[in-house]
Structure formats: structure tokens, C-alpha cells
mmCIF file of C-alpha atoms in Angstrom:
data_model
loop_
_atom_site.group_PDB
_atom_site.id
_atom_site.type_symbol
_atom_site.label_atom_id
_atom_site.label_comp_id
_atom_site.label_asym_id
_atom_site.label_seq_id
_atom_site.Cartn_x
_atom_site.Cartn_y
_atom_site.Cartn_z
ATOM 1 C CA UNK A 173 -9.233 -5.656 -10.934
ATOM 2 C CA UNK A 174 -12.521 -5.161 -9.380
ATOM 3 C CA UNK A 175 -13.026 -2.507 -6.624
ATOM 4 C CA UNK A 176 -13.516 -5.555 -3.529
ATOM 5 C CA UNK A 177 -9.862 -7.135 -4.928
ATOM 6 C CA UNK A 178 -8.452 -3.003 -5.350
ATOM 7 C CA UNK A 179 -9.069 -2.314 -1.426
ATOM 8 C CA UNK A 180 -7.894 -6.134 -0.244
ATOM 9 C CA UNK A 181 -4.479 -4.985 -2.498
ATOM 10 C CA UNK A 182 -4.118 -1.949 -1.034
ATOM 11 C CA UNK A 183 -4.639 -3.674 2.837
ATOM 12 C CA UNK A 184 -2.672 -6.651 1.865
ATOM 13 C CA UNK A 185 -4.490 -8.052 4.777
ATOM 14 C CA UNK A 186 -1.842 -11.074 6.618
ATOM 15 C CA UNK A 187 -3.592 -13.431 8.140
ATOM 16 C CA UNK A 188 -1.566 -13.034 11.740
ATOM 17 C CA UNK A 189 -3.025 -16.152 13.742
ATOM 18 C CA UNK A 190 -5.377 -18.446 13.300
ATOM 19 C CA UNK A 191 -6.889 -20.261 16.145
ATOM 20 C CA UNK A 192 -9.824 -22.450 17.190
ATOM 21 C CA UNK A 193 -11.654 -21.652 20.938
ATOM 22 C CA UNK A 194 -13.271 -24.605 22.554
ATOM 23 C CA UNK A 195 -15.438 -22.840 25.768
ATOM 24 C CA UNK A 196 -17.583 -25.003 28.438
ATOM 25 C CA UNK A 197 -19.812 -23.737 31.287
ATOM 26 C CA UNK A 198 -20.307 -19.600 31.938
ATOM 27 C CA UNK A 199 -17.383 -17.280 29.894
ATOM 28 C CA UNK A 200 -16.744 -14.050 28.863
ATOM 29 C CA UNK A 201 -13.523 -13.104 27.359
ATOM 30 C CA UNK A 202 -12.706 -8.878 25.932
ATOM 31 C CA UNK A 203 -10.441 -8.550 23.287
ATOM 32 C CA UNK A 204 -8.836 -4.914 22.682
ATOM 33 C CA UNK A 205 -9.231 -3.013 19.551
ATOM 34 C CA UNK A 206 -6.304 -2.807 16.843
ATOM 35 C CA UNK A 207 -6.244 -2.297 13.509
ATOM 36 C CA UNK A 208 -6.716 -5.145 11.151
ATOM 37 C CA UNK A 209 -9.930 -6.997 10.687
ATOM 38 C CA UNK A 210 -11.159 -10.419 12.672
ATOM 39 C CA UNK A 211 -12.966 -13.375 11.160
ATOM 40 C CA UNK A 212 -14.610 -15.874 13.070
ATOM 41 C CA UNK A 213 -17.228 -18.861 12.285
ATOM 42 C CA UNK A 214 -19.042 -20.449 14.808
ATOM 43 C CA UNK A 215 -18.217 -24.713 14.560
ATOM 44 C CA UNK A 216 -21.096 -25.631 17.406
ATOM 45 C CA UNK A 217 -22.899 -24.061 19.889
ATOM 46 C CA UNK A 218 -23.813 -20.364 20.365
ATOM 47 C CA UNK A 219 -22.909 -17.909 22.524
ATOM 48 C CA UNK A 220 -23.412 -14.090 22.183
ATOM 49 C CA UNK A 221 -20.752 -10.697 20.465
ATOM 50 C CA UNK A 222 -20.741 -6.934 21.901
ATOM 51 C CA UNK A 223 -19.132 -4.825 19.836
ATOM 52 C CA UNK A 224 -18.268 -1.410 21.617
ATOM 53 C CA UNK A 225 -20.419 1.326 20.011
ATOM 54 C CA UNK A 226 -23.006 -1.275 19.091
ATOM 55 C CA UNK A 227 -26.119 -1.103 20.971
ATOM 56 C CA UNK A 228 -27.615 -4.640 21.167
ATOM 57 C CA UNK A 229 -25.307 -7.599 21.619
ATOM 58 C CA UNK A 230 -26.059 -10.329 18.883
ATOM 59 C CA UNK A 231 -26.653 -14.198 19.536
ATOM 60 C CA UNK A 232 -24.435 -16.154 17.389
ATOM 61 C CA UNK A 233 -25.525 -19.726 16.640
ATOM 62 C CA UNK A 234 -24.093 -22.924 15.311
ATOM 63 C CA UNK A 235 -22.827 -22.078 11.496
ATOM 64 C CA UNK A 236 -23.300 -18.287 12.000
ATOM 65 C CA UNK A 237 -19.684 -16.349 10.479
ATOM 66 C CA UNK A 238 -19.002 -12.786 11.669
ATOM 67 C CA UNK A 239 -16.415 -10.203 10.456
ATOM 68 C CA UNK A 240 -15.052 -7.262 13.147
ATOM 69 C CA UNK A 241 -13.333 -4.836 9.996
ATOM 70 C CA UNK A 242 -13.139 -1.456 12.516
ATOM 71 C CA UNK A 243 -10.768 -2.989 14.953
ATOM 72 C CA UNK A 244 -13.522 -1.877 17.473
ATOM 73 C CA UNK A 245 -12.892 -3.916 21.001
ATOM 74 C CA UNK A 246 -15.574 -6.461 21.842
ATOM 75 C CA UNK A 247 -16.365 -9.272 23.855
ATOM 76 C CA UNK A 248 -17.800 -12.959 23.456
ATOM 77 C CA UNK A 249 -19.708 -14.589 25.924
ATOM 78 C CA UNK A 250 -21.690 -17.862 27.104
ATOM 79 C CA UNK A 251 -23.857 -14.470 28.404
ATOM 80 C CA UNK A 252 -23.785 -10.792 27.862
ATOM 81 C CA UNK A 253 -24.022 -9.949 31.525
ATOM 82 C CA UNK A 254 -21.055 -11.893 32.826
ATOM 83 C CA UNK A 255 -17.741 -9.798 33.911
ATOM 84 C CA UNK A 256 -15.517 -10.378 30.887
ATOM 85 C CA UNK A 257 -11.426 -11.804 31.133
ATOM 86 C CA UNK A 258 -8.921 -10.554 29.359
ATOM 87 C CA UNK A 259 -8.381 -12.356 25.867
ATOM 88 C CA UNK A 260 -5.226 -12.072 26.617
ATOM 89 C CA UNK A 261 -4.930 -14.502 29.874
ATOM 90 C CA UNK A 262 -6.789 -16.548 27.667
ATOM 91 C CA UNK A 263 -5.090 -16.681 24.251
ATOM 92 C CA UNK A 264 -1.273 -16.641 25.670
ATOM 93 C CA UNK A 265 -0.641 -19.961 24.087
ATOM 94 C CA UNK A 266 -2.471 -18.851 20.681
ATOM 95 C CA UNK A 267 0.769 -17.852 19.284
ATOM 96 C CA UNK A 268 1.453 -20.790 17.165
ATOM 97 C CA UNK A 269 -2.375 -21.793 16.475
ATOM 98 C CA UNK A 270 -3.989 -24.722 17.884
ATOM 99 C CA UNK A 271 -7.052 -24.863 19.315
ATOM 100 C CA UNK A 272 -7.671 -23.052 23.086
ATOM 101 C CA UNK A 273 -9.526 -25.153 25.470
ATOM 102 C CA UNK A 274 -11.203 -22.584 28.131
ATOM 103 C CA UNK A 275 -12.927 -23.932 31.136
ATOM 104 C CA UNK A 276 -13.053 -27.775 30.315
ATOM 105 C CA UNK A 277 -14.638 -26.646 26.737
ATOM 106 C CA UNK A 278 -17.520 -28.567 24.829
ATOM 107 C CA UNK A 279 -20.259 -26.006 24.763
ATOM 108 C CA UNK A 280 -19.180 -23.887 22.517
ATOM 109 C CA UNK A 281 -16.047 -24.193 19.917
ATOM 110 C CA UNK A 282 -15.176 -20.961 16.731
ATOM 111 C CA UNK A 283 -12.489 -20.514 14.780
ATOM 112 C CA UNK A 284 -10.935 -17.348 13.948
ATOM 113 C CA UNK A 285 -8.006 -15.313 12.166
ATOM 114 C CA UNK A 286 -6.618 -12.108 13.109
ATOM 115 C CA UNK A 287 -5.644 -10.171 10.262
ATOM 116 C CA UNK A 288 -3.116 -7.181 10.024
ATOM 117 C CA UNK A 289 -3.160 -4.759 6.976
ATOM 118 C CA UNK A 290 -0.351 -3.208 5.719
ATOM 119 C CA UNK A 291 -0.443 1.018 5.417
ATOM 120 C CA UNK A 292 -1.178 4.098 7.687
ATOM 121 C CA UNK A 293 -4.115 4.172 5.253
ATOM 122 C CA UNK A 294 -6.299 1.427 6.484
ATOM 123 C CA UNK A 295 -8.350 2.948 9.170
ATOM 124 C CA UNK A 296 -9.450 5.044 6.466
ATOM 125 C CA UNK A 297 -10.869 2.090 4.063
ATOM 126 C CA UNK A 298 -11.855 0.166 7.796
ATOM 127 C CA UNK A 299 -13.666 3.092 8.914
ATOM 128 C CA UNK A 300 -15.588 2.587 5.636
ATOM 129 C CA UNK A 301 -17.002 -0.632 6.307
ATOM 130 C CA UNK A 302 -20.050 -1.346 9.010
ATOM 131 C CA UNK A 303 -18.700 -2.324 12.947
ATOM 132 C CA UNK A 304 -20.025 -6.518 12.542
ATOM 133 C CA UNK A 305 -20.605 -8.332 9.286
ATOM 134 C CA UNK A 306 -22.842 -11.022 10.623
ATOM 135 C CA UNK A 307 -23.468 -14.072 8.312
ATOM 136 C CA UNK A 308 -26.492 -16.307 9.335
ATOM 137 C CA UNK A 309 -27.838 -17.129 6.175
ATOM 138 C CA UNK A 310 -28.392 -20.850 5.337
ATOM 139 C CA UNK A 311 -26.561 -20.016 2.247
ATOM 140 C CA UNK A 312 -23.995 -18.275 3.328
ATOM 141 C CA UNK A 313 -23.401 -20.756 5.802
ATOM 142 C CA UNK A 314 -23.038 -23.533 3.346
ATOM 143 C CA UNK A 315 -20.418 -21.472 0.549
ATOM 144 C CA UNK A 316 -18.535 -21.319 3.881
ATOM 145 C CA UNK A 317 -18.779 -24.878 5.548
ATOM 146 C CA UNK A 318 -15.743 -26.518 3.681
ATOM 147 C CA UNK A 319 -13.283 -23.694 4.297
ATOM 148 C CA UNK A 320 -14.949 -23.648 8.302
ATOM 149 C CA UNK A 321 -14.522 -27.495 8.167
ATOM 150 C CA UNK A 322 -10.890 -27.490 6.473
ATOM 151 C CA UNK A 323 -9.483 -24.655 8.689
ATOM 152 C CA UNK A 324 -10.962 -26.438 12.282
ATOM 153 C CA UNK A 325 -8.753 -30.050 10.662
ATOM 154 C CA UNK A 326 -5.966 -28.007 10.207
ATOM 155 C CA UNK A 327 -6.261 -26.882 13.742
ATOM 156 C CA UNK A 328 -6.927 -29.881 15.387
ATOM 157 C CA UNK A 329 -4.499 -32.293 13.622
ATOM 158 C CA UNK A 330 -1.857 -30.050 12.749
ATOM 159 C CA UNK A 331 0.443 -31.744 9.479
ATOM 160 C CA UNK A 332 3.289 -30.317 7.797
ATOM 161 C CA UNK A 333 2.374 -27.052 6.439
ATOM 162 C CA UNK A 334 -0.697 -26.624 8.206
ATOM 163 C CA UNK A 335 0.221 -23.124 9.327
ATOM 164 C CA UNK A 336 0.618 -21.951 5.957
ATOM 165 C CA UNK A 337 -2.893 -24.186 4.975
ATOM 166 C CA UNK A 338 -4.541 -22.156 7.876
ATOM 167 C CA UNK A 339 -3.092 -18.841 6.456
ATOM 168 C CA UNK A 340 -4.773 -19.397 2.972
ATOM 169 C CA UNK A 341 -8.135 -21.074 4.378
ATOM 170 C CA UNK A 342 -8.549 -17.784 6.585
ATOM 171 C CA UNK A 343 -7.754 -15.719 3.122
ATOM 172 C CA UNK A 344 -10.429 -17.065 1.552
ATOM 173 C CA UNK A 345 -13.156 -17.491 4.413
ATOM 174 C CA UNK A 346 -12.270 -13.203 4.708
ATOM 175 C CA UNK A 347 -12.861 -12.661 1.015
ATOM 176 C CA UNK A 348 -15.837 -15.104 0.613
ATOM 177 C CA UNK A 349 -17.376 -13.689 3.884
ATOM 178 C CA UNK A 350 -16.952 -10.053 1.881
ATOM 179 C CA UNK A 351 -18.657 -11.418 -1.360
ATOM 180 C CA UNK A 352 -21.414 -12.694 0.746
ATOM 181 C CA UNK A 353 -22.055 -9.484 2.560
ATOM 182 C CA UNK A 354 -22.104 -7.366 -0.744
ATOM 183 C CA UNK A 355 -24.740 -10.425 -1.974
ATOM 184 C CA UNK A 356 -27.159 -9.939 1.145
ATOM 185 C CA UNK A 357 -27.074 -6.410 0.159
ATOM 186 C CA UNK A 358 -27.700 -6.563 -3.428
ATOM 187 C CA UNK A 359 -30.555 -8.668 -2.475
ATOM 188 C CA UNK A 360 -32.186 -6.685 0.245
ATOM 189 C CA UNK A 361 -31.352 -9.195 2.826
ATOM 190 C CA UNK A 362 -29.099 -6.005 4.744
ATOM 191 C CA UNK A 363 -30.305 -2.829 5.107
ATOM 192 C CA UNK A 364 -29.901 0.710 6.772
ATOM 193 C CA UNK A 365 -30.156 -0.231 10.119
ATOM 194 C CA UNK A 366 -28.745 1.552 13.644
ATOM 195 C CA UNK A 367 -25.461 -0.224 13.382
ATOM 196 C CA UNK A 368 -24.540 1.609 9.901
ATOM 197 C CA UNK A 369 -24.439 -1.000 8.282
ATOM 198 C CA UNK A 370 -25.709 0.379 4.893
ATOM 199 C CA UNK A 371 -23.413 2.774 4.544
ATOM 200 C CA UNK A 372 -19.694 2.349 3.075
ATOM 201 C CA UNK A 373 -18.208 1.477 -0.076
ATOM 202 C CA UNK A 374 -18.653 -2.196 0.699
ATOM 203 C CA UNK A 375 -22.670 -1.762 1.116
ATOM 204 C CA UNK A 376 -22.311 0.406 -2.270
ATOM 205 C CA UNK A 377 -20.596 -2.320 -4.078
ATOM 206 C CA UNK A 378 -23.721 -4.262 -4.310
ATOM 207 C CA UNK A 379 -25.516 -1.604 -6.232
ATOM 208 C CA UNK A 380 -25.860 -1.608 -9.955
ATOM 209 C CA UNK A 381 -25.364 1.902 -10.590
ATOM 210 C CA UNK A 382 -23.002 3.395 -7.355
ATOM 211 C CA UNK A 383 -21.105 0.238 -7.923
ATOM 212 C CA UNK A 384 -20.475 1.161 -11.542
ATOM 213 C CA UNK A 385 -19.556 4.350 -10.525
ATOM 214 C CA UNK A 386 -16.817 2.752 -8.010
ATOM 215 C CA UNK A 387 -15.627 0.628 -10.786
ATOM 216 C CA UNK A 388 -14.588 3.655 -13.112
ATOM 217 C CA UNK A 389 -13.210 5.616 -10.434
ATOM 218 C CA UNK A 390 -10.893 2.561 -9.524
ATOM 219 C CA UNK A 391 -10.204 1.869 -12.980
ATOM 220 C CA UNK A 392 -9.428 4.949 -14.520
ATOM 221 C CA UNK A 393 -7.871 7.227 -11.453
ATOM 222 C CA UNK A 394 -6.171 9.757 -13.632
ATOM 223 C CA UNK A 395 -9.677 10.626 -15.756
ATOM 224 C CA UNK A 396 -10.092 13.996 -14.775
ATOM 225 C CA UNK A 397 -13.549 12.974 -13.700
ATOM 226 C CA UNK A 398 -16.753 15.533 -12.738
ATOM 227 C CA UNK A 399 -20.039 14.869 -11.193
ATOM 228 C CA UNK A 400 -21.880 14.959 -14.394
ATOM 229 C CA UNK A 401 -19.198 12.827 -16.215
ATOM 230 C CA UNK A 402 -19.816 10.351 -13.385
ATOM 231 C CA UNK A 403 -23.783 10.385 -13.720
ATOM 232 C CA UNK A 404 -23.535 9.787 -17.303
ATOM 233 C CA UNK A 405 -21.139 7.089 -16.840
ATOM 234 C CA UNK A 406 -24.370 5.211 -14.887
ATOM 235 C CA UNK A 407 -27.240 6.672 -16.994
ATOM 236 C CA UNK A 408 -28.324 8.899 -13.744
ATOM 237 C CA UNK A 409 -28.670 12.415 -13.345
ATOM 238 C CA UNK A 410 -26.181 14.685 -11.423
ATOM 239 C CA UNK A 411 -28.184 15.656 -8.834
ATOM 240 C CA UNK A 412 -29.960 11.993 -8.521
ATOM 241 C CA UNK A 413 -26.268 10.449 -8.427
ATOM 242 C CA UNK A 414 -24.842 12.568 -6.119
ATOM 243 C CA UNK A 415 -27.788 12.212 -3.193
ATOM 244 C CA UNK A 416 -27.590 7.893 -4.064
ATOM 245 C CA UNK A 417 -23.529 8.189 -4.182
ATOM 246 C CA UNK A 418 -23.472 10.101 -0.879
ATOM 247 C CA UNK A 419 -26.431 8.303 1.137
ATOM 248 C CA UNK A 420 -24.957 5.011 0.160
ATOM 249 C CA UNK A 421 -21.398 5.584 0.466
ATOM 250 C CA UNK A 422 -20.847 8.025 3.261
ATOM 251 C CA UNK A 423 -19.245 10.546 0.920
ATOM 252 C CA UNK A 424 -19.447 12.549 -1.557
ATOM 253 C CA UNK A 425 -18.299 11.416 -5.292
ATOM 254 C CA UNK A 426 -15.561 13.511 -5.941
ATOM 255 C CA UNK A 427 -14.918 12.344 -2.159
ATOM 256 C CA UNK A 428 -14.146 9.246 -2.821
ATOM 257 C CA UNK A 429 -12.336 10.029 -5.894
ATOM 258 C CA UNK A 430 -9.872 12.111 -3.870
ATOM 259 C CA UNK A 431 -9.185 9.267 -1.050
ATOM 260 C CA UNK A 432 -8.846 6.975 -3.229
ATOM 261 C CA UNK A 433 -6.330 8.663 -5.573
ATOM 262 C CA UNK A 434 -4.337 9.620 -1.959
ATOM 263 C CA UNK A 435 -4.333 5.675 -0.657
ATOM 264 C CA UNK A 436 -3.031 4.977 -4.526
ATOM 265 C CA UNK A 437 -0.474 7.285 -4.349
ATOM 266 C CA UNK A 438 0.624 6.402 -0.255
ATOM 267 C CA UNK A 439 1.086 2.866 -1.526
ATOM 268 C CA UNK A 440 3.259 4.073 -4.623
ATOM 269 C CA UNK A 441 5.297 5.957 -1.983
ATOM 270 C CA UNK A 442 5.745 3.138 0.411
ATOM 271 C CA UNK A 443 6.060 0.390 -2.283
ATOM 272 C CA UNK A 444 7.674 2.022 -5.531
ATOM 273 C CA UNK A 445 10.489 4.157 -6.514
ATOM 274 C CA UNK A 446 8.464 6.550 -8.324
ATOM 275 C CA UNK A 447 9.116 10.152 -7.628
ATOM 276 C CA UNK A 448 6.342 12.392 -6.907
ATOM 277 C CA UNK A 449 6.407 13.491 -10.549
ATOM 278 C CA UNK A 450 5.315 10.715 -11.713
ATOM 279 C CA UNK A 451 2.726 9.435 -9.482
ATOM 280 C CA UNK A 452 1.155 13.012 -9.396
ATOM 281 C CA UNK A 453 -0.113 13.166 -13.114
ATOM 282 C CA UNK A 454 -0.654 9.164 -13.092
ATOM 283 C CA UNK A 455 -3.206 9.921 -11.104
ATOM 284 C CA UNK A 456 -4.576 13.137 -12.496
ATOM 285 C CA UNK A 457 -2.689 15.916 -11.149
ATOM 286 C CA UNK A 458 -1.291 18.458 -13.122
ATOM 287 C CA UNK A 459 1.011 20.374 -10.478
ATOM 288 C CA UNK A 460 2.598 18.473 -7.555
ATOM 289 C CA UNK A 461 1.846 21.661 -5.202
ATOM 290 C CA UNK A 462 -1.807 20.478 -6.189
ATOM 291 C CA UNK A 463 -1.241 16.623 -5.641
ATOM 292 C CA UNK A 464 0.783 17.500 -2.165
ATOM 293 C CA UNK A 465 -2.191 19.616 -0.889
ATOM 294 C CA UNK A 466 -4.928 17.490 -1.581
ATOM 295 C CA UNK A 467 -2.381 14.172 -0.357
ATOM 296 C CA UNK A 468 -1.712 15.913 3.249
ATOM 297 C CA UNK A 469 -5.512 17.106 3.572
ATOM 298 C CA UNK A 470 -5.982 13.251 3.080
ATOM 299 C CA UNK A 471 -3.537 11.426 4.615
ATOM 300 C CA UNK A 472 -2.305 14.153 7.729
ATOM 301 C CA UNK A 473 1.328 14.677 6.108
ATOM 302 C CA UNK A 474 3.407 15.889 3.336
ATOM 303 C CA UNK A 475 4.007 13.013 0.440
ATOM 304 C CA UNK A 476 7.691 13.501 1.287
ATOM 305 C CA UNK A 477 6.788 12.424 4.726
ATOM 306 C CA UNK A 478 4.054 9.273 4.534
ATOM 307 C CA UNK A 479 6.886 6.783 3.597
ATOM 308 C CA UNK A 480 8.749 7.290 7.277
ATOM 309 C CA UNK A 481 5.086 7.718 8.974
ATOM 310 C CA UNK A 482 3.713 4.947 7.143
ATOM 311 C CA UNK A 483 7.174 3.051 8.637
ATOM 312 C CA UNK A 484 6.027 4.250 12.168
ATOM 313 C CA UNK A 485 2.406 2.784 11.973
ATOM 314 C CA UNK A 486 3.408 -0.578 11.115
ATOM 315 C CA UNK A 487 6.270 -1.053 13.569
ATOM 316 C CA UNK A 488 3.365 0.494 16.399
ATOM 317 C CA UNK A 489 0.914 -2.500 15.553
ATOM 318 C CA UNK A 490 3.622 -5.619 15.854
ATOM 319 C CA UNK A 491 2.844 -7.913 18.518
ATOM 320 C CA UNK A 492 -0.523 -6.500 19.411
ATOM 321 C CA UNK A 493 -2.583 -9.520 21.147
ATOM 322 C CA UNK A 494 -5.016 -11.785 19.300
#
């Protein structure tokens, strides 16, 4: 697989509710952070996101898609200066989808998915990944109208299956919404800005040469790879690699190599029978006291003990509001 379809594996993002919001007059609803990502497109209308830790709040407009990947909390609004509600209050009948008609509606209508990923591991891949994905782009808006228009039918005119229609159109607005960022990026449309947005593996996906590098890290995890190995897997030097790998990606090669041998071997763990003798030299370990020092420098606990922490995590996250 490719590195974008690797990290969505290891996620195994579930798309947890899907649900259209139909706003009128002057709103402003706050939605607590969780982990998991949100997706949202913008049907008609505009109205204006604030992402906590994010400076300057950003006017959405008619056609305009936006991804929320660090579970952050944030607010929508007919105006940034407005007292925000609870989404909450708001979304209480969200449970089963629909669409969610707040204060008489017709101003402003989005819809949105909620997704929850699967592992202890996923703030670290989350964390990776800049605080808004914003999609304005005539473009981008237009690869996404059909699966906008499709999930907002499904919505409003519910049939059979139409909650498992929603599930899959939400799938496939997240991943499309992904391959659209890493396009922006690849053609200088996003760039290092104050929001970090050119920094994670995601911005580093759209390069030639740090992608590369990401590619034979995810397909060959065992290698016993070096920096130099690396650099001449690209055609780069070691040192030249090393600065781009780090400015780009937020980390340093061998970095990256390490995490992402550790969220490899946390989902073997949770989702195999394979004893740690196994999965340590399948992934380029030659000692387990090696492969259980480097996993609990990673991950915060023994191997022995991610299966009944990883257990914990997920059963902490159930039920957490839209």
C-alpha cells in the first residue's frame, strides 16, 4: 500500500455520525475536542471556524470542505464574536443522522462526519497532521461536489440503507479531502504558514523525494535502514536529506522510522496473535530487550502491556458527543 492508505489502516477511522446542520439568523455552537478526525463541507451559505490554538478564525463559504484531524475543540459561527452553545444542546437528536434544523435554519446548511480511530496510537499520527485542512479550491470543490451532493440526499430523504450509504460517502469525502490536501501541497498552493500547516507526514507526502523516502520506510520496516541508506534511496545527500526530512516532517528520519515500526507493532499486539518474537525481528529487531525499549520509549508502556491499555483508550472515547 501507499503511505496515505498505511496510516488510514492503522486508524481504521469509523465514520461515527453523519449529520447535516441547517442554521438561520445569529449562531454559534462549541464542540469539545476528542480524538478522531471531523469532516465537514459547506452545502450553502458561509459562516466562520475557530479552532483553539489557531490564531485567526477562517470564513468558510458556499462549497468550501474543511478537515479538524487533532481533535482540537472549535467553534462555528454566523460570527466569531457571538457567545458560543454547547454542540451538545444542539446535536442531542444527531444520534441517528438526519439533518439539525437550528434557529428556523436557511442561512447556512454543512454536512459533516465524526470519525473515531481505532488504537492508543492515533494522537500520535493526529498530532502529525496540521490543526484545519481547509479546501476552497474551485477544483477541489468540484472532485468533491457529488459525494457533498450524495451524502446531503442521503440525509434529507433517508431510504433503506442510507445509514450505511452515509458511512461510505463520508469514507470517501475523508480520503479524497486527504488526496486533495497532499495535491495543494505538491503544487505550492499550501505552504509553511503560522498554523503548521507544512509540517507533518501528510505535507511530506506531496514531495518527490521525502515522500519516496516515506514510501520505503513503510514498505520495507524490517530494512535495517541508516541515514545514508535513506539519502541514496532518493538520490540526496545525508546531510541535505536529513535537514529536508526533518523541516518537512517534524522529525528526524530514523524518527519516523522508529514510530512507525512501534504503531506497526501496537497494532500486531492488539490485532494478531503473534508473540513478541515474532513481531520484534519482522520489524528489524534483533533482541526483544531492544524492541521493548525502543516500543515503551514510543508508546509509554511495556509491549506486554499496550494490548490492555490500548483496551482502556477505546472504551474511554465511546459515546463522546458529536
Amino acid at each position: 500500500m501507499d503511505p496515505l492508505s498505511d496510516v488510514l489502516s492503522l486508524l481504521q477511522p469509523r465514520s461515527h455520525i453523519s449529520a447535516g446542520f441547517d442554521a438561520g439568523g445569529d449562531w454559534s455552537v462549541a464542540f469539545t475536542g476528542n480524538i478522531g478526525i471531523k469532516c465537514y463541507a459547506i452545502v450553502s451559505g458561509q459562516c466562520w471556524l475557530s479552532v483553539e490554538g489557531v490564531a485567526q478564525p477562517v470564513q468558510l463559504h458556499a462549497g468550501d470542505a474543511f478537515l479538524l484531524p487533532t481533535g482540537k475543540p472549535f467553534y462555528v459561527a454566523s460570527d466569531p464574536a457571538l457567545a458560543p452553545i454547547p454542540a451538545r444542546d444542539v446535536f442531542s437528536t444527531a444520534q441517528r443522522g438526519g439533518v439539525i434544523t437550528h434557529n428556523g435554519g436557511g442561512d447556512v446548511f454543512m454536512v459533516g462526519s465524526r470519525f473515531e480511530v481505532e488504537g492508543k496510537h492515533a494522537d500520535i499520527l493526529l498530532g502529525m497532521l496540521p490543526p484545519i485542512v481547509h479546501l476552497q479550491d474551485k477544483a477541489d470543490q468540484s472532485a468533491l461536489r457529488w459525494l457533498v451532493e450524495r451524502m446531503m440526499h442521503e440525509l434529507r430523504e433517508p431510504q433503506p440503507g442510507s445509514h450505511l450509504v452515509a458511512q461510505h460517502l463520508a469514507h470517501l469525502m475523508l480520503v479524497q479531502a486527504l488526496r486533495l490536501h497532499i495535491n495543494r501541497v505538491a503544487q505550492g498552493m499550501v505552504g509553511m504558514n503560522s498554523t503548521g500547516t507544512g509540517v507533518g507526514w501528510l505535507f511530506a507526502l506531496a514531495d518527490k523525494q521525502i515522500g519516496a523516502a516515506i514510501s520505503a520506510m513503510h514498505a520495507w520496516p524490517a530494512q535495517s535502514w541508516t541515514l545514508q541508506m535513506l539519502a541514496a534511496q532518493i538520490g540526496m545527500s545525508r546531510s541535505s536529506f536529513a535537514l529536508k526530512f526533518k523541516a518537512m516532517v517534524g522529525l528526524a528520519p530514523m524518527d519516523y522510522l522508529t514510530r512507525w515500526r512501534m504503531l506497526l507493532a501496537s497494532d500486531k499486539l492488539v490485532n494478531s496473535k503473534d508473540p513478541i518474537s515474532v513481531i520484534a525481528p519482522a520489524l528489524g529487531y534483533e533482541s526483544e530487550s531492544a524492541f521493548s525499549t525502543a516500543f515503551k520509549r514510543i508508546m509509554g508502556c511495556s509491549p506486554r502491556q499496550y494490548p490492555r491499555s490500548a483496551a482502556a483508550a477505546k472504551s474511554s472515547q465511546a459515546g463522546l458527543p458529536i
